GROMACS .gro file of C-alpha atoms in nm:
model
  461
    1MET     CA    1  -3.167   1.289  -4.166
    2SER     CA    2  -2.834   1.359  -4.029
    3TYR     CA    3  -2.691   1.493  -3.693
    4PRO     CA    4  -2.583   1.840  -3.711
    5GLY     CA    5  -2.231   1.830  -3.700
    6TYR     CA    6  -2.197   1.452  -3.724
    7PRO     CA    7  -1.969   1.267  -3.793
    8PRO     CA    8  -1.726   1.565  -3.841
    9SER     CA    9  -1.511   1.525  -4.140
   10GLY     CA   10  -1.352   1.208  -4.119
   11GLY     CA   11  -1.552   1.023  -3.916
   12TYR     CA   12  -1.646   0.984  -3.534
   13PRO     CA   13  -1.273   1.049  -3.372
   14ALA     CA   14  -1.035   0.815  -3.166
   15PHE     CA   15  -1.350   0.534  -3.200
   16PRO     CA   16  -1.187   0.227  -3.443
   17GLY     CA   17  -1.518   0.123  -3.637
   18TYR     CA   18  -1.768   0.375  -3.543
   19PRO     CA   19  -2.008   0.467  -3.731
   20PRO     CA   20  -2.001   0.160  -3.997
   21THR     CA   21  -1.867   0.194  -4.338
   22GLY     CA   22  -2.097   0.391  -4.570
   23GLN     CA   23  -2.305   0.489  -4.231
   24GLU     CA   24  -2.270   0.860  -4.206
   25SER     CA   25  -2.564   0.981  -4.030
   26TYR     CA   26  -2.611   0.907  -3.636
   27PRO     CA   27  -2.740   0.537  -3.593
   28PRO     CA   28  -3.120   0.472  -3.566
   29ALA     CA   29  -3.268   0.321  -3.237
   30GLY     CA   30  -3.200   0.013  -3.136
   31GLN     CA   31  -2.857   0.008  -3.275
   32PHE     CA   32  -2.497   0.107  -3.071
   33SER     CA   33  -2.682   0.167  -2.780
   34TYR     CA   34  -2.887   0.490  -2.883
   35PRO     CA   35  -3.146   0.516  -2.695
   36ALA     CA   36  -3.533   0.409  -2.830
   37VAL     CA   37  -3.798   0.664  -2.759
   38PRO     CA   38  -4.141   0.653  -2.894
   39GLY     CA   39  -4.152   0.761  -3.251
   40GLY     CA   40  -3.783   0.715  -3.314
   41TYR     CA   41  -3.482   0.892  -3.430
   42PRO     CA   42  -3.529   1.124  -3.564
   43PRO     CA   43  -3.888   1.241  -3.379
   44ALA     CA   44  -4.221   1.227  -3.537
   45GLY     CA   45  -4.238   1.565  -3.748
   46GLY     CA   46  -3.941   1.598  -3.901
   47GLY     CA   47  -3.733   1.723  -3.564
   48THR     CA   48  -3.387   1.731  -3.495
   49PHE     CA   49  -3.207   1.536  -3.278
   50PRO     CA   50  -3.154   1.642  -2.899
   51ALA     CA   51  -2.799   1.850  -2.836
   52ALA     CA   52  -2.533   1.669  -2.910
   53PRO     CA   53  -2.271   1.524  -2.570
   54PRO     CA   54  -2.029   1.771  -2.501
   55THR     CA   55  -1.769   1.767  -2.758
   56ALA     CA   56  -1.472   1.796  -2.486
   57GLY     CA   57  -1.605   1.450  -2.328
   58PHE     CA   58  -1.709   1.317  -2.650
   59PRO     CA   59  -1.437   1.112  -2.658
   60ALA     CA   60  -1.157   1.242  -2.532
   61PRO     CA   61  -0.785   1.223  -2.594
   62GLY     CA   62  -0.694   0.954  -2.430
   63GLY     CA   63  -0.977   0.659  -2.396
   64PHE     CA   64  -1.345   0.611  -2.459
   65PRO     CA   65  -1.551   0.728  -2.261
   66ALA     CA   66  -1.451   1.017  -2.102
   67PRO     CA   67  -1.527   1.061  -1.682
   68GLY     CA   68  -1.833   1.345  -1.784
   69GLY     CA   69  -1.863   1.318  -2.132
   70PHE     CA   70  -1.994   1.035  -2.324
   71PRO     CA   71  -2.239   0.842  -2.155
   72ALA     CA   72  -2.377   1.092  -2.007
   73PRO     CA   73  -2.380   1.034  -1.567
   74GLY     CA   74  -2.671   0.800  -1.596
   75GLY     CA   75  -2.609   0.655  -1.910
   76TYR     CA   76  -2.764   0.583  -2.245
   77THR     CA   77  -2.950   0.314  -2.224
   78GLY     CA   78  -2.722  -0.007  -2.314
   79ALA     CA   79  -2.426   0.221  -2.281
   80PRO     CA   80  -2.166   0.110  -2.134
   81GLN     CA   81  -2.209  -0.253  -2.135
   82ALA     CA   82  -2.275  -0.463  -1.840
   83GLY     CA   83  -1.987  -0.436  -1.597
   84GLY     CA   84  -1.955  -0.100  -1.625
   85MET     CA   85  -1.636   0.090  -1.826
   86PRO     CA   86  -1.336   0.103  -1.706
   87PRO     CA   87  -1.271   0.494  -1.631
   88TYR     CA   88  -0.962   0.483  -1.861
   89PRO     CA   89  -0.767   0.304  -2.073
   90GLY     CA   90  -0.535   0.035  -1.909
   91ALA     CA   91  -0.757   0.016  -1.596
   92PRO     CA   92  -0.739  -0.353  -1.469
   93THR     CA   93  -1.005  -0.540  -1.511
   94ALA     CA   94  -1.071  -0.640  -1.134
   95PRO     CA   95  -1.366  -0.664  -0.927
   96GLY     CA   96  -1.517  -0.310  -0.881
   97PHE     CA   97  -1.346  -0.170  -1.245
   98GLY     CA   98  -1.645  -0.352  -1.497
   99VAL     CA   99  -1.533  -0.543  -1.797
  100PRO     CA  100  -1.521  -0.348  -2.149
  101PRO     CA  101  -1.738  -0.420  -2.416
  102ALA     CA  102  -1.596  -0.684  -2.695
  103GLY     CA  103  -1.681  -0.457  -3.045
  104PRO     CA  104  -1.483  -0.285  -3.362
  105GLY     CA  105  -1.167  -0.200  -3.324
  106PHE     CA  106  -1.146  -0.277  -2.946
  107GLY     CA  107  -0.958  -0.587  -2.828
  108GLY     CA  108  -1.028  -0.527  -2.420
  109TYR     CA  109  -0.769  -0.473  -2.176
  110GLN     CA  110  -0.502  -0.711  -2.080
  111GLN     CA  111  -0.578  -0.916  -1.708
  112PRO     CA  112  -0.390  -0.793  -1.420
  113SER     CA  113  -0.089  -0.993  -1.377
  114ALA     CA  114   0.000  -1.278  -1.154
  115GLN     CA  115   0.145  -1.066  -0.884
  116SER     CA  116  -0.188  -0.898  -0.831
  117TYR     CA  117  -0.236  -0.552  -0.763
  118ALA     CA  118  -0.267  -0.578  -0.381
  119GLY     CA  119   0.048  -0.390  -0.389
  120GLY     CA  120  -0.018  -0.120  -0.609
  121GLY     CA  121   0.139  -0.139  -1.002
  122PRO     CA  122   0.125  -0.024  -1.298
  123ALA     CA  123  -0.187   0.029  -1.510
  124GLN     CA  124  -0.224  -0.271  -1.779
  125ILE     CA  125  -0.127  -0.195  -2.141
  126PRO     CA  126  -0.491  -0.132  -2.359
  127VAL     CA  127  -0.472  -0.316  -2.663
  128GLY     CA  128  -0.682  -0.269  -2.987
  129TYR     CA  129  -0.501   0.047  -2.969
  130GLY     CA  130  -0.197  -0.041  -3.191
  131GLY     CA  131  -0.060  -0.234  -2.876
  132GLN     CA  132   0.098   0.053  -2.779
  133ALA     CA  133   0.065   0.217  -2.444
  134PRO     CA  134   0.074   0.616  -2.378
  135SER     CA  135   0.416   0.702  -2.243
  136PRO     CA  136   0.385   0.788  -1.938
  137MET     CA  137   0.051   0.657  -1.851
  138PRO     CA  138  -0.106   0.715  -1.551
  139ALA     CA  139  -0.182   0.402  -1.280
  140PRO     CA  140  -0.468   0.344  -1.120
  141PRO     CA  141  -0.508   0.528  -0.804
  142ALA     CA  142  -0.304   0.365  -0.484
  143ALA     CA  143  -0.637   0.400  -0.308
  144MET     CA  144  -0.824   0.261  -0.582
  145VAL     CA  145  -0.615  -0.028  -0.630
  146GLN     CA  146  -0.515  -0.143  -0.285
  147CYS     CA  147  -0.835  -0.056  -0.099
  148THR     CA  148  -0.623  -0.125   0.188
  149GLN     CA  149  -0.828  -0.165   0.520
  150GLY     CA  150  -0.704  -0.173   0.888
  151THR     CA  151  -0.854  -0.408   1.142
  152ILE     CA  152  -0.904  -0.158   1.381
  153GLN     CA  153  -1.155   0.145   1.299
  154ALA     CA  154  -1.219   0.495   1.527
  155ALA     CA  155  -1.513   0.366   1.763
  156PRO     CA  156  -1.832   0.521   1.721
  157ASP     CA  157  -1.961   0.718   2.029
  158PHE     CA  158  -1.610   0.766   2.128
  159ASN     CA  159  -1.576   0.877   2.498
  160ALA     CA  160  -1.261   0.949   2.629
  161GLU     CA  161  -1.333   1.055   2.979
  162ARG     CA  162  -1.572   0.736   3.009
  163ASP     CA  163  -1.265   0.498   2.835
  164ALA     CA  164  -1.006   0.687   3.139
  165GLU     CA  165  -1.267   0.580   3.431
  166ILE     CA  166  -1.225   0.220   3.285
  167LEU     CA  167  -0.874   0.196   3.315
  168ARG     CA  168  -0.909   0.347   3.631
  169LYS     CA  169  -1.121   0.117   3.771
  170ALA     CA  170  -0.917  -0.165   3.563
  171MET     CA  171  -0.593  -0.105   3.780
  172LYS     CA  172  -0.732   0.037   4.095
  173GLY     CA  173  -0.685  -0.194   4.401
  174PHE     CA  174  -0.584  -0.554   4.450
  175GLY     CA  175  -0.520  -0.687   4.114
  176THR     CA  176  -0.573  -0.567   3.725
  177ASP     CA  177  -0.861  -0.617   3.531
  178GLU     CA  178  -0.658  -0.691   3.192
  179GLN     CA  179  -0.971  -0.802   3.035
  180ALA     CA  180  -1.130  -0.491   3.089
  181ILE     CA  181  -0.784  -0.278   2.953
  182ILE     CA  182  -0.847  -0.527   2.648
  183ASN     CA  183  -1.189  -0.443   2.598
  184VAL     CA  184  -1.078  -0.081   2.560
  185VAL     CA  185  -0.718  -0.082   2.364
  186ALA     CA  186  -0.809  -0.341   2.107
  187ASN     CA  187  -1.113  -0.128   1.988
  188ARG     CA  188  -0.984   0.230   1.980
  189SER     CA  189  -0.770   0.406   1.704
  190ASN     CA  190  -0.416   0.531   1.824
  191ASP     CA  191  -0.568   0.893   1.760
  192GLN     CA  192  -0.849   0.796   2.030
  193ARG     CA  193  -0.590   0.635   2.245
  194GLN     CA  194  -0.402   0.954   2.282
  195LYS     CA  195  -0.709   1.118   2.398
  196ILE     CA  196  -0.758   0.868   2.669
  197LYS     CA  197  -0.423   0.917   2.762
  198ALA     CA  198  -0.522   1.340   2.800
  199ALA     CA  199  -0.852   1.268   2.980
  200PHE     CA  200  -0.693   1.016   3.198
  201LYS     CA  201  -0.397   1.225   3.326
  202THR     CA  202  -0.682   1.567   3.353
  203MET     CA  203  -0.895   1.338   3.534
  204TYR     CA  204  -0.679   1.185   3.773
  205GLY     CA  205  -0.340   1.397   3.806
  206LYS     CA  206  -0.135   1.079   3.695
  207ASP     CA  207   0.036   0.935   3.407
  208LEU     CA  208  -0.110   0.664   3.215
  209ILE     CA  209   0.208   0.501   3.059
  210LYS     CA  210   0.309   0.507   3.428
  211ASP     CA  211   0.009   0.279   3.612
  212LEU     CA  212   0.050   0.058   3.314
  213LYS     CA  213   0.412   0.004   3.383
  214SER     CA  214   0.348  -0.100   3.710
  215GLU     CA  215   0.036  -0.285   3.650
  216LEU     CA  216   0.125  -0.515   3.396
  217SER     CA  217   0.485  -0.704   3.250
  218GLY     CA  218   0.624  -0.877   2.946
  219ASN     CA  219   0.463  -0.918   2.630
  220ILE     CA  220   0.111  -0.739   2.706
  221GLU     CA  221   0.304  -0.497   2.863
  222GLU     CA  222   0.516  -0.425   2.533
  223LEU     CA  223   0.221  -0.474   2.327
  224ILE     CA  224   0.017  -0.221   2.504
  225LEU     CA  225   0.251   0.023   2.554
  226ALA     CA  226   0.336   0.043   2.196
  227LEU     CA  227  -0.088   0.099   2.144
  228PHE     CA  228  -0.088   0.398   2.313
  229MET     CA  229   0.237   0.549   2.138
  230PRO     CA  230   0.151   0.776   1.906
  231GLY     CA  231   0.262   0.552   1.536
  232THR     CA  232   0.561   0.815   1.420
  233TYR     CA  233   0.699   0.765   1.736
  234TYR     CA  234   0.670   0.428   1.769
  235ASP     CA  235   0.827   0.396   1.466
  236ALA     CA  236   1.146   0.616   1.591
  237TRP     CA  237   1.157   0.439   1.911
  238SER     CA  238   1.205   0.147   1.717
  239LEU     CA  239   1.456   0.246   1.533
  240ARG     CA  240   1.653   0.408   1.782
  241HIS     CA  241   1.599   0.084   2.019
  242ALA     CA  242   1.731  -0.120   1.671
  243MET     CA  243   2.048   0.079   1.685
  244LYS     CA  244   2.080   0.138   2.098
  245GLY     CA  245   2.367  -0.037   2.284
  246ALA     CA  246   2.556  -0.346   2.148
  247GLY     CA  247   2.477  -0.511   1.827
  248THR     CA  248   2.225  -0.356   1.522
  249GLN     CA  249   1.895  -0.504   1.458
  250GLU     CA  250   1.913  -0.456   1.070
  251ARG     CA  251   1.594  -0.605   1.030
  252VAL     CA  252   1.420  -0.348   1.241
  253LEU     CA  253   1.556  -0.075   1.014
  254ILE     CA  254   1.463  -0.250   0.681
  255GLU     CA  255   1.125  -0.341   0.786
  256ILE     CA  256   1.053   0.080   0.851
  257LEU     CA  257   1.262   0.242   0.669
  258CYS     CA  258   1.193   0.078   0.314
  259THR     CA  259   0.799   0.032   0.382
  260ARG     CA  260   0.684   0.354   0.465
  261THR     CA  261   0.579   0.691   0.265
  262ASN     CA  262   0.766   0.999   0.235
  263GLN     CA  263   0.585   1.179   0.455
  264GLU     CA  264   0.638   0.915   0.748
  265ILE     CA  265   0.963   0.892   0.665
  266ARG     CA  266   1.023   1.268   0.717
  267GLU     CA  267   0.775   1.266   1.046
  268ILE     CA  268   0.997   0.965   1.176
  269VAL     CA  269   1.334   1.168   1.105
  270ASN     CA  270   1.147   1.471   1.278
  271CYS     CA  271   1.070   1.286   1.539
  272TYR     CA  272   1.369   1.094   1.668
  273LYS     CA  273   1.569   1.422   1.634
  274SER     CA  274   1.300   1.629   1.888
  275GLU     CA  275   1.257   1.304   2.158
  276PHE     CA  276   1.589   1.122   2.163
  277GLY     CA  277   1.843   1.444   2.050
  278ARG     CA  278   1.983   1.241   1.782
  279ASP     CA  279   2.048   1.228   1.428
  280ILE     CA  280   1.877   0.948   1.272
  281GLU     CA  281   2.156   0.977   0.909
  282GLN     CA  282   2.451   0.967   1.160
  283ASP     CA  283   2.334   0.693   1.360
  284ILE     CA  284   2.275   0.512   1.069
  285ARG     CA  285   2.615   0.538   0.974
  286SER     CA  286   2.739   0.506   1.295
  287ASP     CA  287   2.587   0.173   1.334
  288THR     CA  288   2.612   0.056   0.913
  289SER     CA  289   2.813   0.043   0.656
  290GLY     CA  290   2.932  -0.032   0.321
  291HIS     CA  291   2.602  -0.089   0.069
  292PHE     CA  292   2.392  -0.097   0.315
  293GLU     CA  293   2.480   0.186   0.485
  294ARG     CA  294   2.413   0.395   0.145
  295LEU     CA  295   2.074   0.204   0.122
  296LEU     CA  296   1.939   0.321   0.456
  297VAL     CA  297   2.066   0.719   0.408
  298SER     CA  298   1.900   0.706   0.066
  299MET     CA  299   1.577   0.587   0.261
  300CYS     CA  300   1.609   0.819   0.515
  301GLN     CA  301   1.576   1.077   0.297
  302GLY     CA  302   1.235   1.042   0.211
  303ASN     CA  303   1.232   1.183  -0.133
  304ARG     CA  304   1.096   0.874  -0.348
  305ASP     CA  305   0.860   0.996  -0.648
  306GLU     CA  306   0.565   0.923  -0.488
  307THR     CA  307   0.346   1.012  -0.885
  308GLN     CA  308   0.159   0.754  -1.005
  309THR     CA  309   0.224   0.786  -1.353
  310VAL     CA  310   0.442   0.485  -1.501
  311ASP     CA  311   0.636   0.576  -1.776
  312TYR     CA  312   0.653   0.242  -1.957
  313GLN     CA  313   0.984   0.380  -2.188
  314LYS     CA  314   1.189   0.497  -1.858
  315ALA     CA  315   1.082   0.126  -1.702
  316GLN     CA  316   1.220  -0.055  -2.016
  317GLU     CA  317   1.589   0.164  -1.943
  318ASP     CA  318   1.609   0.112  -1.634
  319ALA     CA  319   1.571  -0.270  -1.672
  320GLN     CA  320   1.810  -0.263  -1.914
  321ARG     CA  321   2.036  -0.043  -1.703
  322LEU     CA  322   2.021  -0.295  -1.401
  323TYR     CA  323   2.094  -0.607  -1.627
  324GLN     CA  324   2.421  -0.440  -1.724
  325ALA     CA  325   2.477  -0.345  -1.426
  326GLY     CA  326   2.423  -0.675  -1.265
  327GLU     CA  327   2.388  -1.014  -1.472
  328GLY     CA  328   2.478  -0.851  -1.771
  329LYS     CA  329   2.870  -0.809  -1.642
  330LEU     CA  330   3.110  -0.936  -1.457
  331GLY     CA  331   3.064  -0.804  -1.094
  332THR     CA  332   2.791  -0.555  -0.962
  333ASP     CA  333   2.737  -0.191  -0.975
  334GLU     CA  334   2.557  -0.176  -0.640
  335SER     CA  335   2.513   0.232  -0.680
  336CYS     CA  336   2.276   0.158  -0.967
  337PHE     CA  337   2.081  -0.030  -0.776
  338ASN     CA  338   2.105   0.184  -0.498
  339MET     CA  339   1.974   0.469  -0.753
  340VAL     CA  340   1.664   0.337  -0.924
  341LEU     CA  341   1.523   0.144  -0.613
  342ALA     CA  342   1.549   0.432  -0.379
  343THR     CA  343   1.419   0.680  -0.616
  344ARG     CA  344   1.160   0.503  -0.868
  345SER     CA  345   0.806   0.542  -0.732
  346PHE     CA  346   0.652   0.157  -0.652
  347PRO     CA  347   0.430   0.172  -0.889
  348GLN     CA  348   0.697   0.226  -1.122
  349LEU     CA  349   0.936  -0.057  -1.023
  350LYS     CA  350   0.619  -0.291  -1.059
  351ALA     CA  351   0.733  -0.180  -1.419
  352THR     CA  352   1.042  -0.209  -1.398
  353VAL     CA  353   1.043  -0.545  -1.258
  354GLU     CA  354   0.819  -0.646  -1.517
  355ALA     CA  355   0.994  -0.500  -1.776
  356TYR     CA  356   1.347  -0.699  -1.667
  357SER     CA  357   1.155  -1.024  -1.643
  358ARG     CA  358   1.107  -0.973  -2.017
  359ILE     CA  359   1.460  -0.872  -2.109
  360ALA     CA  360   1.679  -1.130  -1.886
  361ASN     CA  361   1.446  -1.401  -1.896
  362ARG     CA  362   1.474  -1.387  -1.496
  363ASP     CA  363   1.290  -1.270  -1.185
  364LEU     CA  364   1.464  -0.943  -1.069
  365LEU     CA  365   1.450  -1.082  -0.690
  366SER     CA  366   1.593  -1.329  -0.783
  367SER     CA  367   1.925  -1.187  -0.960
  368ILE     CA  368   1.944  -0.959  -0.684
  369ASP     CA  369   1.958  -1.285  -0.503
  370ARG     CA  370   2.279  -1.430  -0.687
  371GLU     CA  371   2.443  -1.068  -0.737
  372PHE     CA  372   2.368  -0.941  -0.320
  373SER     CA  373   2.455  -1.080   0.023
  374GLY     CA  374   2.325  -1.002   0.446
  375ASN     CA  375   2.148  -0.713   0.452
  376VAL     CA  376   2.161  -0.476   0.139
  377GLU     CA  377   1.984  -0.783  -0.044
  378ARG     CA  378   1.764  -0.797   0.247
  379GLY     CA  379   1.684  -0.399   0.172
  380LEU     CA  380   1.656  -0.413  -0.185
  381LYS     CA  381   1.432  -0.695  -0.175
  382ALA     CA  382   1.219  -0.538   0.088
  383ILE     CA  383   1.146  -0.230  -0.157
  384LEU     CA  384   1.121  -0.472  -0.505
  385GLN     CA  385   0.860  -0.634  -0.237
  386CYS     CA  386   0.649  -0.342  -0.119
  387ALA     CA  387   0.664  -0.218  -0.490
  388LEU     CA  388   0.464  -0.572  -0.607
  389ASN     CA  389   0.264  -0.638  -0.286
  390ARG     CA  390   0.296  -0.448   0.049
  391PRO     CA  391   0.102  -0.690   0.250
  392ALA     CA  392   0.229  -1.003   0.136
  393PHE     CA  393   0.596  -0.827   0.268
  394PHE     CA  394   0.463  -0.811   0.568
  395ALA     CA  395   0.246  -1.141   0.541
  396GLU     CA  396   0.622  -1.324   0.526
  397ARG     CA  397   0.774  -1.124   0.839
  398LEU     CA  398   0.474  -1.206   1.061
  399TYR     CA  399   0.515  -1.554   0.912
  400HIS     CA  400   0.894  -1.591   1.031
  401SER     CA  401   0.873  -1.406   1.341
  402MET     CA  402   0.654  -1.736   1.487
  403LYS     CA  403   0.796  -2.012   1.252
  404GLY     CA  404   1.019  -2.273   1.436
  405ALA     CA  405   1.102  -2.248   1.829
  406GLY     CA  406   1.069  -1.935   2.015
  407THR     CA  407   0.899  -1.636   1.919
  408ASP     CA  408   1.050  -1.259   1.818
  409ASP     CA  409   0.789  -1.155   1.998
  410SER     CA  410   0.913  -0.774   1.882
  411THR     CA  411   0.859  -0.825   1.528
  412LEU     CA  412   0.481  -0.963   1.600
  413ILE     CA  413   0.399  -0.688   1.814
  414ARG     CA  414   0.547  -0.418   1.604
  415ILE     CA  415   0.353  -0.550   1.245
  416ILE     CA  416   0.060  -0.602   1.450
  417VAL     CA  417  -0.001  -0.235   1.606
  418THR     CA  418   0.170  -0.068   1.302
  419ARG     CA  419  -0.021  -0.229   1.012
  420SER     CA  420  -0.368  -0.274   1.277
  421GLU     CA  421  -0.504   0.063   1.106
  422ILE     CA  422  -0.358   0.068   0.768
  423ASP     CA  423  -0.348  -0.277   0.570
  424LEU     CA  424  -0.372  -0.582   0.823
  425VAL     CA  425  -0.692  -0.688   0.663
  426GLN     CA  426  -0.498  -0.723   0.357
  427ILE     CA  427  -0.177  -0.897   0.514
  428LYS     CA  428  -0.426  -1.189   0.675
  429GLN     CA  429  -0.572  -1.264   0.370
  430MET     CA  430  -0.196  -1.249   0.224
  431PHE     CA  431  -0.076  -1.489   0.496
  432THR     CA  432  -0.371  -1.752   0.446
  433GLN     CA  433  -0.277  -1.740   0.093
  434MET     CA  434   0.059  -1.803   0.104
  435TYR     CA  435   0.062  -2.016   0.407
  436GLN     CA  436  -0.294  -2.210   0.401
  437LYS     CA  437  -0.349  -2.104   0.757
  438THR     CA  438  -0.460  -1.794   0.905
  439LEU     CA  439  -0.281  -1.550   1.128
  440ALA     CA  440  -0.504  -1.610   1.380
  441THR     CA  441  -0.445  -1.954   1.404
  442MET     CA  442  -0.070  -1.936   1.413
  443ILE     CA  443  -0.095  -1.620   1.671
  444ALA     CA  444  -0.305  -1.863   1.894
  445SER     CA  445  -0.049  -2.189   1.914
  446ASP     CA  446   0.255  -1.918   1.922
  447THR     CA  447   0.154  -1.725   2.221
  448SER     CA  448  -0.039  -1.763   2.577
  449GLY     CA  449  -0.294  -1.552   2.848
  450ASP     CA  450  -0.395  -1.204   2.790
  451TYR     CA  451  -0.111  -1.144   2.540
  452ARG     CA  452  -0.270  -1.406   2.337
  453ARG     CA  453  -0.649  -1.269   2.391
  454LEU     CA  454  -0.493  -0.882   2.263
  455LEU     CA  455  -0.301  -1.015   1.997
  456LEU     CA  456  -0.603  -1.168   1.881
  457ALA     CA  457  -0.842  -0.851   1.938
  458ILE     CA  458  -0.635  -0.678   1.736
  459VAL     CA  459  -0.631  -0.907   1.399
  460GLY     CA  460  -1.012  -0.935   1.451
  461GLN     CA  461  -1.083  -1.287   1.591
   0.00000   0.00000   0.00000
């Protein structure tokens, strides 16, 4: 007995090889994972088959199975196969996504590229559908791919008044109980620290930051004051100090402006104006020049495309455009690099990097090495590194802040503080992978005293 209405004329839609040639009825129990039930199909007595799954989801355009369609929540016996079915064509076969089953007409999914998904990236092109990727094609949501995690989480059972009292006792009288201060600040989120500041002033009529400044000094003071600054203010403050006075700390400008989200950049620009009474774009123009100036001005607009859709055709066109602007001509069209790297989303840039390597037989980062120099080279590479693997970018910055004689404490503090609630767990993992030593080991060998204890408490050691 045939399944009413199935298969439609021309066979089952969009699922190559199903049903097998010559088999026009719904498969009997035990074949193709349709569940076996007592009496088999059709039911004893010649009844009809159960209602078909909703046609809107069986299978939906764009892949099989469709979320909410077939198999239904809870699934049919044997469907999906062991490991689960990826949620859409092109999903990476990474832990948690499951592995697609082998089957007629279905070649599986390509493995993720060697760059890893730590920094986000385009969905992989499915094979078994003629090798053609849909254009545009949705990339996995950033949260799904990156799975970023900070080492500092909001403390449960938080009590701002109790913490304010602990800090007051730690600073009262002769000497300072630095360990008590460390125990509080290293185990509270930034939002909770702001509440502690407010409670301290309400309870004691004193400014917590001024009291901390009077009790502390050196690197431990800089680190604790950074932890008590709201995140946006700390970024704005860091940018102001990088451009204040003689000389400019260009690496600070790159680290912040080339790695933040649109919303973060817009909030930084507004905070810079309200807190320091200055226009950040004007300060950038006054302190930098040439193509580096233009890149930073582009960055502080906060207008990068942030959609998670990867257009592979555009990636191919951009890769060709970049090749013609650099390796493919005498001289370099810097404005072309600025336009592509300042406007495209990070997943889109990752696809462009992969397309470029096929066109030029050279990595785009190495091409930028050959075509640019100085700060604009560092800025462009920072953008690409964030597109490919953001935690690896920060791991490299941390390594160089401690490598060799002396320590760049301001960079060490800034990265540890700003990433502590975002992706410091992933940064630690990349650090170990890249340098065959843990971040904590290097911090312990390069710092000392209460400063070392607080840093290690933040990184989770």
